[in-house]
Short mmCIF file of C-alpha atoms in Angstrom, two decimals:
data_model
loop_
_atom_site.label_atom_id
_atom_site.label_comp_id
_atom_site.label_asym_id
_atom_site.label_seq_id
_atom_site.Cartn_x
_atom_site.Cartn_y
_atom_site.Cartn_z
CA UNK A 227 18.30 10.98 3.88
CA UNK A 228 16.29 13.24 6.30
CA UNK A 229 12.75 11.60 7.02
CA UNK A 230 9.75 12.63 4.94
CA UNK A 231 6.98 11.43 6.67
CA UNK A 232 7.26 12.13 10.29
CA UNK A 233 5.08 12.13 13.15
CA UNK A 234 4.28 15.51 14.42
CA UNK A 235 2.30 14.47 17.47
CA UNK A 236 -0.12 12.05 18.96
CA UNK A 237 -2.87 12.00 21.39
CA UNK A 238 -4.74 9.10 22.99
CA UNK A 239 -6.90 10.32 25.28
CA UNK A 240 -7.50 7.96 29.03
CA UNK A 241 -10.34 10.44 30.18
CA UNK A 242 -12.91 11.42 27.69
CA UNK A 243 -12.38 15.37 26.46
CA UNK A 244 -13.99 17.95 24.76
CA UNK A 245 -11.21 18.51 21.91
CA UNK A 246 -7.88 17.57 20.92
CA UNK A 247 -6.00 20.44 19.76
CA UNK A 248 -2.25 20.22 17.69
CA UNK A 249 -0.99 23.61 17.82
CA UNK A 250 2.21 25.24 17.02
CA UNK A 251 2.75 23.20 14.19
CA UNK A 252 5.32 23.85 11.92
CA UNK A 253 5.53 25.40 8.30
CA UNK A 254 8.61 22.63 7.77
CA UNK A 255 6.42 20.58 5.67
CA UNK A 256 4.46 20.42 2.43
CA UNK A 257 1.19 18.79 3.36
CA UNK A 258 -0.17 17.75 6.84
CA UNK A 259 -1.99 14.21 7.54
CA UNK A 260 -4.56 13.66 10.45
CA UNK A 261 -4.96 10.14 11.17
CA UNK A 262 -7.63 9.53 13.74
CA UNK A 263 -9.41 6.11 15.34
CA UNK A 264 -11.82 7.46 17.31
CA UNK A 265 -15.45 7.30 18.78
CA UNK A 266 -18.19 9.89 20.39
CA UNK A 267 -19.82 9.54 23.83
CA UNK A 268 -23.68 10.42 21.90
CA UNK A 269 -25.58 7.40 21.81
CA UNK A 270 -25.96 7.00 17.58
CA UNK A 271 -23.22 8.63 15.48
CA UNK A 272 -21.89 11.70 15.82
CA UNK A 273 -19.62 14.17 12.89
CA UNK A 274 -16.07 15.79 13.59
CA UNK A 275 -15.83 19.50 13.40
CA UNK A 276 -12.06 20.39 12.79
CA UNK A 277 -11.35 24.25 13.09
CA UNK A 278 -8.57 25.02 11.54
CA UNK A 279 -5.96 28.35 13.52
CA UNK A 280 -8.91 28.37 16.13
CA UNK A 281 -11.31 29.73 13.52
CA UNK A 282 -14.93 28.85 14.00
CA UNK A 283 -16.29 31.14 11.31
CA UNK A 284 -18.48 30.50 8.61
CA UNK A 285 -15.31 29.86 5.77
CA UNK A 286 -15.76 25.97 5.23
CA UNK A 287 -17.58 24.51 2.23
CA UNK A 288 -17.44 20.46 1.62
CA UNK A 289 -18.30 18.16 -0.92
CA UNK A 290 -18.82 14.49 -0.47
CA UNK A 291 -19.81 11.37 -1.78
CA UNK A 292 -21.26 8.44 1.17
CA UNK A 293 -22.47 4.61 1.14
CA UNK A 294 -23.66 2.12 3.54
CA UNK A 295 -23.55 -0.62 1.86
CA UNK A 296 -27.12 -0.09 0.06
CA UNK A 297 -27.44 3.65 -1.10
CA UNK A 298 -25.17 6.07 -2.21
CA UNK A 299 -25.66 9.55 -1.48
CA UNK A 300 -23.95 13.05 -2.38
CA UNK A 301 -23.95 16.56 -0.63
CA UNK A 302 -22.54 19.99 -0.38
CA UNK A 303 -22.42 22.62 2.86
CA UNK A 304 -20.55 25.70 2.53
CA UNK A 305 -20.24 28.23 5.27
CA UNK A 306 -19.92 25.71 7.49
CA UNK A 307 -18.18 26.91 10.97
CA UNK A 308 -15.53 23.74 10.88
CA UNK A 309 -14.04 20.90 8.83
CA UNK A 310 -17.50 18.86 9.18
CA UNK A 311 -16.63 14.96 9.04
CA UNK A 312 -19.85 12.63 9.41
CA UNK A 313 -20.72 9.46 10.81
CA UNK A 314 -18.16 8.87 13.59
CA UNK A 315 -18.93 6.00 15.41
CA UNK A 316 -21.14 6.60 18.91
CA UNK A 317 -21.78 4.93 22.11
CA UNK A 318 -22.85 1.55 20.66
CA UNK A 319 -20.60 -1.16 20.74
CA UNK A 320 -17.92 -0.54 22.85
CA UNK A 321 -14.81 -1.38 20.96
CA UNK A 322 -15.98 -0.15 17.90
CA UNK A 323 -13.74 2.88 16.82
CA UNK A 324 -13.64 4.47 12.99
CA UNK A 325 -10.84 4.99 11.08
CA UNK A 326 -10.24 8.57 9.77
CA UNK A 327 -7.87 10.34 7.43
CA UNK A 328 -7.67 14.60 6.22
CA UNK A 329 -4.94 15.71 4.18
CA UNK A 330 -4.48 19.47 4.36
CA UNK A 331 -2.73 19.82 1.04
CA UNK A 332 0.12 22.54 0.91
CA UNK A 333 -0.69 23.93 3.84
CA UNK A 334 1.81 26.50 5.14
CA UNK A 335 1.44 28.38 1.62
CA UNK A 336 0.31 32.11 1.93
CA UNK A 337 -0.56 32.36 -1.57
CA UNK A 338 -4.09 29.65 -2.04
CA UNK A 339 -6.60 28.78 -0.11
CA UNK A 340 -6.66 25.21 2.07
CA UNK A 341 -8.32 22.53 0.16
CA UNK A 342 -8.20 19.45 2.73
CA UNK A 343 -8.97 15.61 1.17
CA UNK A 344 -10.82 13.18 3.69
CA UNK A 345 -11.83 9.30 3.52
CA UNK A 346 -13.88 7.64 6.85
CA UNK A 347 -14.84 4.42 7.82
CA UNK A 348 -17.47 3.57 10.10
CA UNK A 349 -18.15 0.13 10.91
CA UNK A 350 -20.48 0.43 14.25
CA UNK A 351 -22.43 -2.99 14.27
CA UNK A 352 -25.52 -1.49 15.33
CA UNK A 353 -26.22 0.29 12.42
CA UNK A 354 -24.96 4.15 11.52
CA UNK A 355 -21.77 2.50 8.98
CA UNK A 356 -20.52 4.36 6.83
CA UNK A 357 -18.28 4.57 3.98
CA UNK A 358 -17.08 8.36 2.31
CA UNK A 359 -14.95 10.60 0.94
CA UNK A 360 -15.32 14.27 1.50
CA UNK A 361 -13.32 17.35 -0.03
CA UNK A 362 -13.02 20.83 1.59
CA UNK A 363 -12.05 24.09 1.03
CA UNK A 364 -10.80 26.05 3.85
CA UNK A 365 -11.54 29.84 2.94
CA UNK A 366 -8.13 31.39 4.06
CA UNK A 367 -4.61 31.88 2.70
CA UNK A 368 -3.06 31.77 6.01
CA UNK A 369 -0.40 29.02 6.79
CA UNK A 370 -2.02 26.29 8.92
CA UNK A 371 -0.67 26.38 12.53
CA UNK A 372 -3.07 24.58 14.96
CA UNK A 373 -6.32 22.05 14.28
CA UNK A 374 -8.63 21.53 17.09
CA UNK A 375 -10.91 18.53 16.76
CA UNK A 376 -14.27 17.89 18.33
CA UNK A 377 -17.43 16.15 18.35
CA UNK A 378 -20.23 18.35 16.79
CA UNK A 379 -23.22 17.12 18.56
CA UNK A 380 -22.17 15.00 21.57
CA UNK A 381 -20.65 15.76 24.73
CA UNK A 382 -16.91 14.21 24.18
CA UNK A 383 -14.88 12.40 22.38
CA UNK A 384 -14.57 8.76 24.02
CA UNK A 385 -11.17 7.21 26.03
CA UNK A 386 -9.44 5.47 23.68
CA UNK A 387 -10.22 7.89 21.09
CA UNK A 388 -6.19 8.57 19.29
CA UNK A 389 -5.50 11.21 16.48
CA UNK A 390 -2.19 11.14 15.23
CA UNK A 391 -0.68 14.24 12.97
CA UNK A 392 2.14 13.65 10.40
CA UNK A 393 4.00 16.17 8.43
CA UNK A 394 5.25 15.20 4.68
CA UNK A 395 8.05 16.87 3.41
CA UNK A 396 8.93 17.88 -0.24
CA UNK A 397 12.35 17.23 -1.92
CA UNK B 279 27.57 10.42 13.57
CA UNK B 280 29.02 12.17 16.72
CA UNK B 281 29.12 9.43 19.89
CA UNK B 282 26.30 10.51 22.25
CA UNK B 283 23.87 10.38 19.74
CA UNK B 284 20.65 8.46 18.67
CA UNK B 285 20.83 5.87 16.18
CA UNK B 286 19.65 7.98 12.89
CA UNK B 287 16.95 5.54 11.36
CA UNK B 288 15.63 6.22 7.71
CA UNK B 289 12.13 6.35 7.22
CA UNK B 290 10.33 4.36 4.24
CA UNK B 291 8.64 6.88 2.76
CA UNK B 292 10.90 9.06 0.74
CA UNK B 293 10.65 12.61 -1.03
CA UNK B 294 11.91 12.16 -4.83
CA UNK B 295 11.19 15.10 -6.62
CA UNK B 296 8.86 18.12 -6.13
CA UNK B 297 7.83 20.51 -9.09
CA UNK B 298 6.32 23.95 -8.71
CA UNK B 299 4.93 25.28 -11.65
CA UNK B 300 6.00 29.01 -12.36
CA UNK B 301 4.80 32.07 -14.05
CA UNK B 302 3.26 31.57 -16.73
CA UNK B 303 1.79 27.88 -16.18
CA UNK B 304 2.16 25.07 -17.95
CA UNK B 305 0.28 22.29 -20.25
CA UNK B 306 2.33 19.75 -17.99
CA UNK B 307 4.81 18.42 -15.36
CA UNK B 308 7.19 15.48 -15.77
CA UNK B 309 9.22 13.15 -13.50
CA UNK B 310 11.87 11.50 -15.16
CA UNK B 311 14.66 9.26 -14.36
CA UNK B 312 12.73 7.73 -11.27
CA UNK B 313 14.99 5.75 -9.04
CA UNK B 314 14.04 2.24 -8.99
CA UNK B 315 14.63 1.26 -5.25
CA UNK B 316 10.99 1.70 -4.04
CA UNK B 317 8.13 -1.08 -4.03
CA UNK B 318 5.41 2.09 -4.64
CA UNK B 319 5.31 5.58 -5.63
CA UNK B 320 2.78 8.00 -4.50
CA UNK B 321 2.33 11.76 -6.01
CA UNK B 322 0.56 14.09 -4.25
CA UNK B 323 -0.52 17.07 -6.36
CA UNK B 324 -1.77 20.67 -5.77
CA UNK B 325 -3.50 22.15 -9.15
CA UNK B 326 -4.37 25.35 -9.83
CA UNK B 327 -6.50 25.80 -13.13
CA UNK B 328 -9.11 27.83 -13.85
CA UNK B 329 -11.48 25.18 -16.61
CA UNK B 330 -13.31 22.44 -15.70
CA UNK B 331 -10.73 20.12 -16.43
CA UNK B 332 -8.78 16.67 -15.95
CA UNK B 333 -5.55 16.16 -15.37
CA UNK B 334 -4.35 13.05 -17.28
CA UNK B 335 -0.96 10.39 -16.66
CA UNK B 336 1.00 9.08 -19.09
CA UNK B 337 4.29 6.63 -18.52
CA UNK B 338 7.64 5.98 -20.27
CA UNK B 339 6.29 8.49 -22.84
CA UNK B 340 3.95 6.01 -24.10
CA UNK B 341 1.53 7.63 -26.22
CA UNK B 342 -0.34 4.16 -27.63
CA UNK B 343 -3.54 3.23 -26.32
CA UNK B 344 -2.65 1.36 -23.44
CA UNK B 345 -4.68 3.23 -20.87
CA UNK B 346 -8.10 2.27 -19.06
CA UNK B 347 -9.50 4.37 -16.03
CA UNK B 348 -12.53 4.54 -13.73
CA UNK B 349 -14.06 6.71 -11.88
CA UNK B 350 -16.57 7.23 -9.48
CA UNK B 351 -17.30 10.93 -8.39
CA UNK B 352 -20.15 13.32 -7.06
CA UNK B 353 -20.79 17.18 -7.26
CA UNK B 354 -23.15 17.32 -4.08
CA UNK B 355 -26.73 15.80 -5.70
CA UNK B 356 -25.59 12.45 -7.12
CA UNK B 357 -23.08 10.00 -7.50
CA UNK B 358 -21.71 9.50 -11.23
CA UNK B 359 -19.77 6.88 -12.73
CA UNK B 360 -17.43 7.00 -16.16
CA UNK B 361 -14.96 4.88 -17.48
CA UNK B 362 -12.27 4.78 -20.74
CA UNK B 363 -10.86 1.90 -22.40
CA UNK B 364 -8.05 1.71 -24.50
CA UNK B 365 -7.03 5.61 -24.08
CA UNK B 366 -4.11 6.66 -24.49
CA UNK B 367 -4.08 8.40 -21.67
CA UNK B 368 -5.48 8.12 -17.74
CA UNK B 369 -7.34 10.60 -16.07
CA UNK B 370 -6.69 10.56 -12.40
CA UNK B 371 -8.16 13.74 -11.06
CA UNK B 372 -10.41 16.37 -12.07
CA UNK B 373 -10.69 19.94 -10.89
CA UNK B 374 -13.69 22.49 -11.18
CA UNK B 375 -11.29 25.36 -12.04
CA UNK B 376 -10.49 28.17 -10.09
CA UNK B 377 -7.92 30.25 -9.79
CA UNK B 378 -7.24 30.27 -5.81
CA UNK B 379 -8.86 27.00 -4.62
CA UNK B 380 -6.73 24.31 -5.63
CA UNK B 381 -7.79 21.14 -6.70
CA UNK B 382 -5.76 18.28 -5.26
CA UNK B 383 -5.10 14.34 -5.21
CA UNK B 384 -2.90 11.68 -4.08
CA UNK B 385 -2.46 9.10 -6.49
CA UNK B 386 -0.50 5.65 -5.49
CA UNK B 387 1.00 3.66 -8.36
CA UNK B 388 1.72 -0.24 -6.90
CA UNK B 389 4.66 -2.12 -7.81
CA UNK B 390 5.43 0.19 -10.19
CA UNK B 391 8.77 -1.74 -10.99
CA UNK B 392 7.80 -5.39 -11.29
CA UNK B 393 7.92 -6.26 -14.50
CA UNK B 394 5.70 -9.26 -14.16
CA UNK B 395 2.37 -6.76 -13.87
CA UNK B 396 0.62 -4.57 -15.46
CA UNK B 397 0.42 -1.19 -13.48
CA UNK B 398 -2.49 -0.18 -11.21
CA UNK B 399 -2.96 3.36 -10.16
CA UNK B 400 -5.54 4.56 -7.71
CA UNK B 401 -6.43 8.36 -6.65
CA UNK B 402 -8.17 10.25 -4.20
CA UNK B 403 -8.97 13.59 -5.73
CA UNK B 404 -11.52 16.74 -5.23
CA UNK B 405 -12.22 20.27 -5.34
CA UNK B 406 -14.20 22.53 -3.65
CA UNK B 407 -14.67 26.06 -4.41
CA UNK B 408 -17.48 26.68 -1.78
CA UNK B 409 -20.90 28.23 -3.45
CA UNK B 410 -19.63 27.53 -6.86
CA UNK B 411 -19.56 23.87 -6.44
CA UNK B 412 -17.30 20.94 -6.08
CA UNK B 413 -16.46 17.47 -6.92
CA UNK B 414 -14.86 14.55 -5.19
CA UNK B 415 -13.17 11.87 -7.10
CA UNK B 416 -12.17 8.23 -6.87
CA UNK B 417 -9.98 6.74 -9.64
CA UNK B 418 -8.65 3.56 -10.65
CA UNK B 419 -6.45 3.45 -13.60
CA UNK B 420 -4.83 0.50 -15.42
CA UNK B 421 -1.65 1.03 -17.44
CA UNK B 422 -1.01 -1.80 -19.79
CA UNK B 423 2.82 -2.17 -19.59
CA UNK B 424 5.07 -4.79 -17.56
CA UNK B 425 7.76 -2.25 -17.79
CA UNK B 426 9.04 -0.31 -14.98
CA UNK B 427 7.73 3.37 -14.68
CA UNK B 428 10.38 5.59 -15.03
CA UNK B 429 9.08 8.49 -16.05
CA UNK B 430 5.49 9.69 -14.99
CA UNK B 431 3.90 13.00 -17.11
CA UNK B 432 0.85 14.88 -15.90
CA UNK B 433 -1.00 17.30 -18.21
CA UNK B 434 -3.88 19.81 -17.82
CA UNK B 435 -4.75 22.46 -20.65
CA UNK B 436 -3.48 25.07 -18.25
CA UNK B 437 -1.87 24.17 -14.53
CA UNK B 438 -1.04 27.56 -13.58
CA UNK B 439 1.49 29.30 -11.27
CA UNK B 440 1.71 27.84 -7.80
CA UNK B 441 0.75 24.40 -8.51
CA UNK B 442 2.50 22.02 -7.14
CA UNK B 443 3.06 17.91 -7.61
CA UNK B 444 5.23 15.90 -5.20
CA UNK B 445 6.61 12.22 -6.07
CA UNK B 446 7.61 10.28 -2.92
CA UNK B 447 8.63 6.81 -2.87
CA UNK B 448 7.69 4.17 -0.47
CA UNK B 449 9.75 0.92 0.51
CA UNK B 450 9.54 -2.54 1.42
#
């Protein structure tokens, strides 16, 4: 039987960068997973920005439900200029790294528009944790081919910093 | 396996059955006859429909009230909470309707073949159709049955044309 759930490509970076960018990927699959354990070089937290086909117009909108522990809070952004993900762990405490995963549901269709599922975990000890779950809509019908991740407010994403992308197939 | 080659090594996580609903739509989608050599299923689910609506699980056809679910969700200015007991059904997602923005979840049903348990579904599920709103979902979902799932249906009023639900199985 032919593997379902196969890695598509990895990236840990050894020097901090700007972005990590997966492009070229194939239509082969049925959904797409980013898996990420990562960390910003701002002092404080910091929030992804994922464009998806290099497009940094205004055609994402997110919902999303957050808690640390003592409140819970809700929100919505649309024409937002990337996939916004919030509360990525910063400079403080220096092995601390959140765990991140986006599902880009069906995306090499032509026919809908992208909606992308999300749950984060920040656990920085000095304050700035976070648990959420965010949903987005992506305002194209184009296929998916490339996703280009960066930090929204600080200067780079930290060494050590590893996003993973995994294609799931359909029967 | 020609000589030369790599060792071909199955993965764990295995495609079962896909259905894409066609024109027209449906009121549901069924998986039957699941193979019983997995320790967890997982469905992942694309739905297009254009109400405010859930979409609900039922197993083995069992139409008694033998369903409890959970749910925590928010819509962008608060954080809700909802629950049913003794249903007899589960809701596991919810969509805001829309015709081109799909609403979409991955549930995981655990041990779904031990027949020493209960069955415990959870889902991750949302929708976002940019300035007309948006929800994001978790679910937890208690089927009160020791008997294997076999069959898994899920039904919305109207899942229309394009939707699509994927069953994978996961193994030890």
């Amino acid at each position: 039987m032919a593997i379902t759930y196969e890695p598509i490509a990895s990236t840990t970076l050894t020097t901090s960068a700007a972005n990590i960018t997966f492009s070229g990927i194939s239509g082969l699959y049925t959904d797409l997973v980013l898996v990420g354990s990562a960390k910003s070089l701002l002092s404080g937290t910091d929030s992804f920005g994922i464009a998806v086909n290099g497009n940094t117009g205004a055609i994402y909108s997110r919902t999303y439900m957050e808690g640390n522990g003592s409140t819970g809070t809700s929100g919505r952004q649309t024409a937002q200029i990337r996939i916004v993900s919030d509360y990525i762990m910063g400079t403080s405490g220096v092995a601390d790294f959140g765990v991140y995963t986006w599902n880009f549901m069906d995306y090499s269709n032509t026919t809908t528009k992208k909606t992308v599922l999300y749950r984060g975990n920040n656990t920085q000890v000095s304050g700035g944790w976070k648990v959420s779950a965010m949903v987005y809509l992506v305002n194209i019908t184009a296929a998916i081919t490339s996703l280009t991740i960066t930090t929204m407010n600080g200067p780079n994403l930290a060494i050590g910093t590893t996003f993973t992308l995994y294609g799931i197939k359909e029967a | 396996m020609l000589v030369g080659n790599a060792a071909f090594i199955p993965g764990n996580f295995e495609s079962i059955s896909t259905v894409i609903v066609g024109a027209g739509g449906s009121s549901f989608v069924e998986f039957t006859s699941i193979p019983q050599t997995y320790a967890n299923l997982q469905i992942r689910g694309i739905g297009l429909i254009t109400s405010p609506d859930g979409f609900t699980f039922q197993f083995n056809s069992d139409t008694g009230s033998n369903y409890s679910w959970h749910q925590m969700w928010a819509d962008g200015s608060s954080i809700n909470f909802n629950y049913g007991l003794t249903q007899t059904l589960m809701y596991m997602a919810f969509g805001s309707g829309n015709a081109t923005s799909p609403s979409a979840f991955v549930t995981d049903i655990l041990d779904y073949k031990d027949t020493n348990k209960y069955k415990t579904i959870r889902s991750l599920s949302g929708n976002d159709i940019s300035g007309a709103g948006g929800n994001v979902q978790f679910w937890g979902g208690n089927w009160r049955s020791a008997s294997a799932v076999t069959s898994i249906k899920i039904m919305s009023p109207t899942i229309n044309q394009y939707s699509k639900f994927a069953l994978y199985g996961i193994k030890d």
